[in-house]
CSV table of C-alpha atoms in Angstrom, one decimal:
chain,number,residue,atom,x,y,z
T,1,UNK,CA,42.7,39.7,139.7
T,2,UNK,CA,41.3,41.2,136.7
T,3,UNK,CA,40.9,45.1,138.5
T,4,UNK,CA,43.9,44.4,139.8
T,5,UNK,CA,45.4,44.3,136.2
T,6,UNK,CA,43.7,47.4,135.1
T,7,UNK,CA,44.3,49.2,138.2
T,8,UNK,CA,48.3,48.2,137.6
T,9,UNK,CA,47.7,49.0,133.9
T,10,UNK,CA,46.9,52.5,134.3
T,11,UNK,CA,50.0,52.8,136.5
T,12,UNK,CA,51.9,52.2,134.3
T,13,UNK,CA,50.2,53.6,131.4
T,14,UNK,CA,50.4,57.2,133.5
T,15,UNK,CA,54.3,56.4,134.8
T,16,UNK,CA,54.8,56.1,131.0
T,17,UNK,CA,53.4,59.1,129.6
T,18,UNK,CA,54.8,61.3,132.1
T,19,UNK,CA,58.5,60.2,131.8
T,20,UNK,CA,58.1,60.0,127.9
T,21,UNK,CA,56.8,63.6,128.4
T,22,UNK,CA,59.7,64.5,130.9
T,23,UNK,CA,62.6,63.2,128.7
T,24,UNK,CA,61.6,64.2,125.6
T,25,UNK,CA,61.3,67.9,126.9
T,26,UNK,CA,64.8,67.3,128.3
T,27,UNK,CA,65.1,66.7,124.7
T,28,UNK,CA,64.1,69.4,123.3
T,29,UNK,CA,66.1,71.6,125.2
T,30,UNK,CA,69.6,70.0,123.5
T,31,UNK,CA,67.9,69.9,120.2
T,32,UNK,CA,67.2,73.7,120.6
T,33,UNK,CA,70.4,74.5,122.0
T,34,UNK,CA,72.5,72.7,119.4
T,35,UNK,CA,70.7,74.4,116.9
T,36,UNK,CA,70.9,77.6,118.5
T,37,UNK,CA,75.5,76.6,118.1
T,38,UNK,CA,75.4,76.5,121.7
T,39,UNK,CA,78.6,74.7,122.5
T,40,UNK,CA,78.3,71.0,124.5
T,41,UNK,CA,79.3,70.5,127.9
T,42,UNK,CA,80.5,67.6,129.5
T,43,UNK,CA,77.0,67.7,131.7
T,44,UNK,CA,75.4,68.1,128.4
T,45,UNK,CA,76.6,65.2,126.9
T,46,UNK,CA,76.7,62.9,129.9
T,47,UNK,CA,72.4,63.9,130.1
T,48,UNK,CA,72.1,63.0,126.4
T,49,UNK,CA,73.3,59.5,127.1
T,50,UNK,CA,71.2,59.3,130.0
T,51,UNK,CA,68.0,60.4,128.3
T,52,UNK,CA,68.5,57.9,125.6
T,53,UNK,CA,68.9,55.3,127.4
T,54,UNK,CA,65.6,56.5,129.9
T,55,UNK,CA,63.8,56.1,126.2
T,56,UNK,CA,65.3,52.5,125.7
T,57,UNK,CA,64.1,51.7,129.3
T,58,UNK,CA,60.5,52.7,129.1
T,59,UNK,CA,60.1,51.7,125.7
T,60,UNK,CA,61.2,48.2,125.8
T,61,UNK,CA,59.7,47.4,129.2
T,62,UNK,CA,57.1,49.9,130.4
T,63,UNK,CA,55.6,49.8,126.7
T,64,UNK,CA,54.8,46.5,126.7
T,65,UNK,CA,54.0,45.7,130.3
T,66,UNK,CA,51.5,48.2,129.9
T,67,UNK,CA,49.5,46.4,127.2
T,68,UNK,CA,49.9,42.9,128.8
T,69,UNK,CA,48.1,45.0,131.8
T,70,UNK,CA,45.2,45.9,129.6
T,71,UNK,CA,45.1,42.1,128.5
T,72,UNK,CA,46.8,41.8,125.2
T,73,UNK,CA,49.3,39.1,124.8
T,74,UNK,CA,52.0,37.5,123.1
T,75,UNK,CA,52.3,40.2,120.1
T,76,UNK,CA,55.6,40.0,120.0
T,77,UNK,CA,57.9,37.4,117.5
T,78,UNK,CA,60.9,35.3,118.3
T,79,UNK,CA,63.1,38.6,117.0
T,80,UNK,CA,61.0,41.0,118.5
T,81,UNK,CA,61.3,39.5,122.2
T,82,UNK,CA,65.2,38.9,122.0
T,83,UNK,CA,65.7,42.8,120.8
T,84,UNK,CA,63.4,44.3,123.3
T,85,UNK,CA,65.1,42.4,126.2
T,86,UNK,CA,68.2,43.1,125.0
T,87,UNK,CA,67.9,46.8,124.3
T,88,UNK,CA,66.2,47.1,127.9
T,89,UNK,CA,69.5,45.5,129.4
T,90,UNK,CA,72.0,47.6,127.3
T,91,UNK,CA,69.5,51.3,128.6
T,92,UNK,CA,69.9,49.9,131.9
T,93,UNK,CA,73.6,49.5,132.0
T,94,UNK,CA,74.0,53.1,130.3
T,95,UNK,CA,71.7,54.5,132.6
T,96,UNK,CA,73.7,53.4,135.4
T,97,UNK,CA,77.0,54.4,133.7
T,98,UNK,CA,76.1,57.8,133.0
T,99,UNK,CA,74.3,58.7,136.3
T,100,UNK,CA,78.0,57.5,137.6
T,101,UNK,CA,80.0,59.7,135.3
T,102,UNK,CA,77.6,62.4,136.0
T,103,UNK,CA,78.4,62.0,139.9
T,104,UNK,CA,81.9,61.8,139.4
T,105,UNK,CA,82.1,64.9,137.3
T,106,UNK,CA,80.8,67.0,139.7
T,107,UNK,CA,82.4,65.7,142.6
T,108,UNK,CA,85.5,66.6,140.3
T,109,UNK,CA,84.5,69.8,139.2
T,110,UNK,CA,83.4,71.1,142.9
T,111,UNK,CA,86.8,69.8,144.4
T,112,UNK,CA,89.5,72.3,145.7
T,113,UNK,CA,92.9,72.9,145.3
T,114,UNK,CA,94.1,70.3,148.3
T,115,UNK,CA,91.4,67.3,147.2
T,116,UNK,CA,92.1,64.1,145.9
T,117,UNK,CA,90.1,64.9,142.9
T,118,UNK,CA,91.6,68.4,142.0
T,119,UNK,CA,94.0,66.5,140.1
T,120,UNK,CA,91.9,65.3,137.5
T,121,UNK,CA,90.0,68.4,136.8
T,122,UNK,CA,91.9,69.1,133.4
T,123,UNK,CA,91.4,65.5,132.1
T,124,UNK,CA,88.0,65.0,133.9
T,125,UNK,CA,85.8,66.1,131.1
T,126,UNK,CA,87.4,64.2,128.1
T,127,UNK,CA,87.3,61.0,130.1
T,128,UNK,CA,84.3,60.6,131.8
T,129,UNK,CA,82.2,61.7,128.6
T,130,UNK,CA,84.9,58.8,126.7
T,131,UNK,CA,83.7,56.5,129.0
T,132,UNK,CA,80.0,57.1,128.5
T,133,UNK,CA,80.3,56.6,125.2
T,134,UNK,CA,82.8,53.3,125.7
T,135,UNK,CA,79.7,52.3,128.2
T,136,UNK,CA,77.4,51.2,125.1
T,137,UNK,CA,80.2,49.0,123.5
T,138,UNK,CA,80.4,47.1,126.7
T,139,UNK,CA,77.1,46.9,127.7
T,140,UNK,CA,76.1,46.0,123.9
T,141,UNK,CA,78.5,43.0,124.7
T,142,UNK,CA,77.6,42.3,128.1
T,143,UNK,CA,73.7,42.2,127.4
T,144,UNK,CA,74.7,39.7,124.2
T,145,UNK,CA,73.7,36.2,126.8
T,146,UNK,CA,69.6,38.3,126.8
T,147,UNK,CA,69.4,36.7,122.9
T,148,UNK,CA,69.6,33.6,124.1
T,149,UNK,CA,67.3,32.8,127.4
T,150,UNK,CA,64.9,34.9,125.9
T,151,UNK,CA,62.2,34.1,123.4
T,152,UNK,CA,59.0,34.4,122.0
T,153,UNK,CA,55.4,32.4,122.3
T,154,UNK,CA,56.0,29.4,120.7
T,155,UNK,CA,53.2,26.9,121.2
T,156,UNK,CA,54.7,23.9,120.7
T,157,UNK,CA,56.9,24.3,123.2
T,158,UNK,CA,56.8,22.8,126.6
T,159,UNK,CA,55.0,25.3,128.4
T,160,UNK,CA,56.8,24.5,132.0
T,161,UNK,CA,60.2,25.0,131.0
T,162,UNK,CA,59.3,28.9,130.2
T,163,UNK,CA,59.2,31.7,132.1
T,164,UNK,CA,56.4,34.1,131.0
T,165,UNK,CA,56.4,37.9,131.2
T,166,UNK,CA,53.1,37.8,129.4
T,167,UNK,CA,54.2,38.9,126.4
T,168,UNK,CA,58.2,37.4,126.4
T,169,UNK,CA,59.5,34.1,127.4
T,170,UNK,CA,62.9,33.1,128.9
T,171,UNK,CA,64.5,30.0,129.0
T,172,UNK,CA,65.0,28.1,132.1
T,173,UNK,CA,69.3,28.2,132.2
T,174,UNK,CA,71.4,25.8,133.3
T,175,UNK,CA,72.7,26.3,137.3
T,176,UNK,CA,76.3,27.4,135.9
T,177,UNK,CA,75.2,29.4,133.1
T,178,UNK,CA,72.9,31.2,135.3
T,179,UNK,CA,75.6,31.7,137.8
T,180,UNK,CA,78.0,33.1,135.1
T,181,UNK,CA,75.7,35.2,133.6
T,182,UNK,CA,74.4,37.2,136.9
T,183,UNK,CA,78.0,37.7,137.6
T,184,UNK,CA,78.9,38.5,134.1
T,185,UNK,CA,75.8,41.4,134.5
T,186,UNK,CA,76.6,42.5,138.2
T,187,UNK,CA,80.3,43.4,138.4
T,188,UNK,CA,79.8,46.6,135.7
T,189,UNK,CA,76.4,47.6,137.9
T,190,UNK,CA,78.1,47.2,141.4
T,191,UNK,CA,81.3,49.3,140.3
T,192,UNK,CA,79.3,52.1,138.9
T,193,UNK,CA,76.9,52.0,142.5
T,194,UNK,CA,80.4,52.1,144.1
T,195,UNK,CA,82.1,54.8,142.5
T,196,UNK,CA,78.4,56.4,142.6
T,197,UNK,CA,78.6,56.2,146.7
T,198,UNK,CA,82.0,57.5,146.6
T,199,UNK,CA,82.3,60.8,144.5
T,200,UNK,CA,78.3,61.3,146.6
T,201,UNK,CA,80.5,61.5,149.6
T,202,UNK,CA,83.1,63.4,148.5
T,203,UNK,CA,80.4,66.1,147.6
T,204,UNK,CA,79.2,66.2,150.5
T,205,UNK,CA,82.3,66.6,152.6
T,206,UNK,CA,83.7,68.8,149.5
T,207,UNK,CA,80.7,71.4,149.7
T,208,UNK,CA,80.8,71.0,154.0
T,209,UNK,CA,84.4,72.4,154.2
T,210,UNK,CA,84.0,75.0,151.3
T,211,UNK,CA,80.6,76.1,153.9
T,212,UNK,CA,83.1,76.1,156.6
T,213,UNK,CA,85.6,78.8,155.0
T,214,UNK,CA,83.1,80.4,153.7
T,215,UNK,CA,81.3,81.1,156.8
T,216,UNK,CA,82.5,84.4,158.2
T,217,UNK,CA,82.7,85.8,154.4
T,218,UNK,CA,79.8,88.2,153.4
T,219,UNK,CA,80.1,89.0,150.3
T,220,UNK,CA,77.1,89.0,147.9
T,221,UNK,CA,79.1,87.0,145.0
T,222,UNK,CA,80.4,84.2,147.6
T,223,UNK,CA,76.9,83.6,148.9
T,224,UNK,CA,75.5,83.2,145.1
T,225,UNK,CA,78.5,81.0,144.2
T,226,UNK,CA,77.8,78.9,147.4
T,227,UNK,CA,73.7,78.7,146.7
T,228,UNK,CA,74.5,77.4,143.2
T,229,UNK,CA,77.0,75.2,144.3
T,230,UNK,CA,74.4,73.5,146.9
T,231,UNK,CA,71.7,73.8,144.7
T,232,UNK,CA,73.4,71.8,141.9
T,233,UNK,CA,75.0,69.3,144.3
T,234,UNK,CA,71.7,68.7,146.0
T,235,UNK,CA,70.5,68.0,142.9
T,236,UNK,CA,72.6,65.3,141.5
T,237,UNK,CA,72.8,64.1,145.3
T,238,UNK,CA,69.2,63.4,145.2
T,239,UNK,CA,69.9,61.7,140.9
T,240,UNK,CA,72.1,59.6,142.8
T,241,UNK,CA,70.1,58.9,146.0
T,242,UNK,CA,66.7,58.0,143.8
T,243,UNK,CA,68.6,55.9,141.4
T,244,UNK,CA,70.7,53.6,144.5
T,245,UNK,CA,67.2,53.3,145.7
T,246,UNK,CA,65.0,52.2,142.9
T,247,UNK,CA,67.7,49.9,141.8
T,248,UNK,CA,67.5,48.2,144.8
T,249,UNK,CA,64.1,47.8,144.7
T,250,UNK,CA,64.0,46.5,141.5
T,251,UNK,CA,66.7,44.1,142.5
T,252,UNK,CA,64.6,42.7,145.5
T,253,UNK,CA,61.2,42.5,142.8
T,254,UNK,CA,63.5,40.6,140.5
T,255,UNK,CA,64.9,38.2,143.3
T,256,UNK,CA,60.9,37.1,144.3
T,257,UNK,CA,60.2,36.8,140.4
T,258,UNK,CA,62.8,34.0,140.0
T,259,UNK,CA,62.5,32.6,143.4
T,260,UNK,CA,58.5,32.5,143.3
T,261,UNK,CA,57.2,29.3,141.4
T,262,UNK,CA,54.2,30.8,138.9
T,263,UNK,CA,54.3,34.7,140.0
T,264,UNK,CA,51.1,36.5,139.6
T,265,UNK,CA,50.6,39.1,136.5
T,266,UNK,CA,50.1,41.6,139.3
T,267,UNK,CA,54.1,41.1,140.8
T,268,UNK,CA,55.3,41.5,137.2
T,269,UNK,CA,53.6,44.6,136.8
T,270,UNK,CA,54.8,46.2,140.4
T,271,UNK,CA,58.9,45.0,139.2
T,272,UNK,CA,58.4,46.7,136.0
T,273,UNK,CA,56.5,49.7,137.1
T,274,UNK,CA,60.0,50.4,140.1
T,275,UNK,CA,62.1,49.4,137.0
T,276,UNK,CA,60.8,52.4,135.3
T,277,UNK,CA,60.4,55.2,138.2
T,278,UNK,CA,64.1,56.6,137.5
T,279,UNK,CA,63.6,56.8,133.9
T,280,UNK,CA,60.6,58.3,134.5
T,281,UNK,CA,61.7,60.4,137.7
T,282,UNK,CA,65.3,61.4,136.9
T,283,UNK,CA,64.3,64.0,134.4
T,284,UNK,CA,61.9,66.0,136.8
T,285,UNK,CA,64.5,66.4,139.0
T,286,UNK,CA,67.1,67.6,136.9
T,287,UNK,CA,64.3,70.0,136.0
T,288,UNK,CA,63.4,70.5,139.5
T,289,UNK,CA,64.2,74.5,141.5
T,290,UNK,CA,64.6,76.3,138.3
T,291,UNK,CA,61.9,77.2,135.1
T,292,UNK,CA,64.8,75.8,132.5
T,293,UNK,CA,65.9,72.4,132.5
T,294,UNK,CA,69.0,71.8,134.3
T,295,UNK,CA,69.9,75.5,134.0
T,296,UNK,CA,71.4,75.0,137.9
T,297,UNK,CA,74.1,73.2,136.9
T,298,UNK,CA,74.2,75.2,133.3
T,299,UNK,CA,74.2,78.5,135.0
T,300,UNK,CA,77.2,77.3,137.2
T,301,UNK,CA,79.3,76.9,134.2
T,302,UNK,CA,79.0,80.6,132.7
T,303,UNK,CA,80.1,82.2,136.1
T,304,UNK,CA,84.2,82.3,135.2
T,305,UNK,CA,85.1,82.0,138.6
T,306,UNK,CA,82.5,79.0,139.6
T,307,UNK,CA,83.5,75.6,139.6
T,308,UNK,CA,80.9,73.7,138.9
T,309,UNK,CA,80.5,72.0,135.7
């Protein structure tokens, strides 16, 4: 069990470094361009939102999994467990929000005159990035129950009514409470994977029909405008597709953590290590098929006549 630990601990020391490596040069590259007076995007500042909260994710969770891995325990307070938890839980729900908007936006931005979307291309951008931002307040609230079930090593406590994470705590809840509270969580994460499904769709039969008409059309400025277009929609496509997917994971690791009497360290590490593959993963592939970060979807919005964002 023990190499089994330290195998899992260098995991997830190694997922770690490269996505606090991959984000922060994501980073970098807003820092540089808001100093340079570069002018924000929508794209811009949905990506900010997301990198935070990729931060808030591996910080809180992959952090500290990580050292329980290489055997330390319980260094974490009472105030210390509660925040961690609860700032995990509020990354999470932003991270899910913004890949969302960041979907939707696109799927706005790529739609033509006769779509359903093309409609809401003047208001897109100050309402999606409004609803990033509203995103925080309600997962700030949403994530409020976390300060309670969870807790820190407390030794006079009895040890069977605790959950441990090996570092962490949380409370056994009451059947209703427990109930209410999934729900309370699910119903913001299962609109955003909905609306996430949707505008992923649209894309896809958006950029199929504009394929079609462009077909028999050879001009040089066409083809470039339709190899951007796939290359950036591919892009967020696959954002979208790794996301849907590790979330599910992570869903089915949590299920067998609270339906498995005494889990082993070793099934706490694997749910924590998928928990943190999209924070980790998500800004490689934004980088990915260019040598600037996300300068596929940047370029798209200095070509006047492309639609992209």
């Amino acid at each position: 069990m023990r190499d089994a630990n330290v195998f899992m601990g260098v995991i997830l020391l190694a997922q770690t470094v490269v996505g606090f490596v991959g984000n922060l040069y994501l980073l970098s590259h807003y820092l540089f361009l808001s100093c340079m007076g570069n002018r924000m995007r929508a794209t811009d500042l949905i990506l900010r939102h997301l990198i935070v909260a990729n931060f808030l994710s591996l910080l809180c969770r992959s952090v500290p999994q990580t050292m329980v891995a290489w055997g330390w325990r319980n260094f974490f307070n009472d105030v210390g467990c509660k925040m961690v938890f609860y700032l995990h839980r509020v990354g999470k729900g932003v991270s899910i929000s913004s890949t969302c908007s960041l979907s939707i936006f696109l799927a706005v931005s790529i739609s033509q005159g006769e779509s359903r979307w093309a409609g809401l291309k003047g208001r897109a951008q100050k309402h999606i990035v409004s609803t990033v931002d509203l995103s925080w307040g309600v997962f700030f609230l949403v994530s409020i129950p976390n300060l309670k079930f969870t807790t820190g090593p407390k030794a006079h406590d009895n040890m069977t009514s605790l959950k441990t994470y090996g570092y962490c705590y949380s409370t056994h809840q009451d059947p209703a409470a427990g109930v209410l509270y999934v729900a309370m969580i699910s119903v913001p994460d299962v609109l955003c994977l909905g609306l996430m499904l949707w505008a992923s769709i649209s894309m896809l039969f958006i950029l199929y029909r504009h394929k079609q008409r462009m077909r028999h059309i050879q001009k040089i400025s066409v083809s470039t405008r339709a190899s951007l277009e796939s290359k950036a929609t591919i892009i967020i496509l696959l954002l979208v597709s790794a996301f849907i997917s590790f979330y599910t994971m992570s869903c089915i690791c949590q299920i067998c953590l609270s339906v498995i009497y005494n889990p082993s360290p070793v099934l706490h590490h694997m749910t924590v290590f998928v928990m943190g593959c999209f924070p980790s993963l998500s800004p490689f592939l934004l980088m990915s098929g260019h040598s600037t970060p996300c300068s596929l979807l940047f370029t798209c919005t200095k070509k006047k006549k492309v639609i992209l964002p």
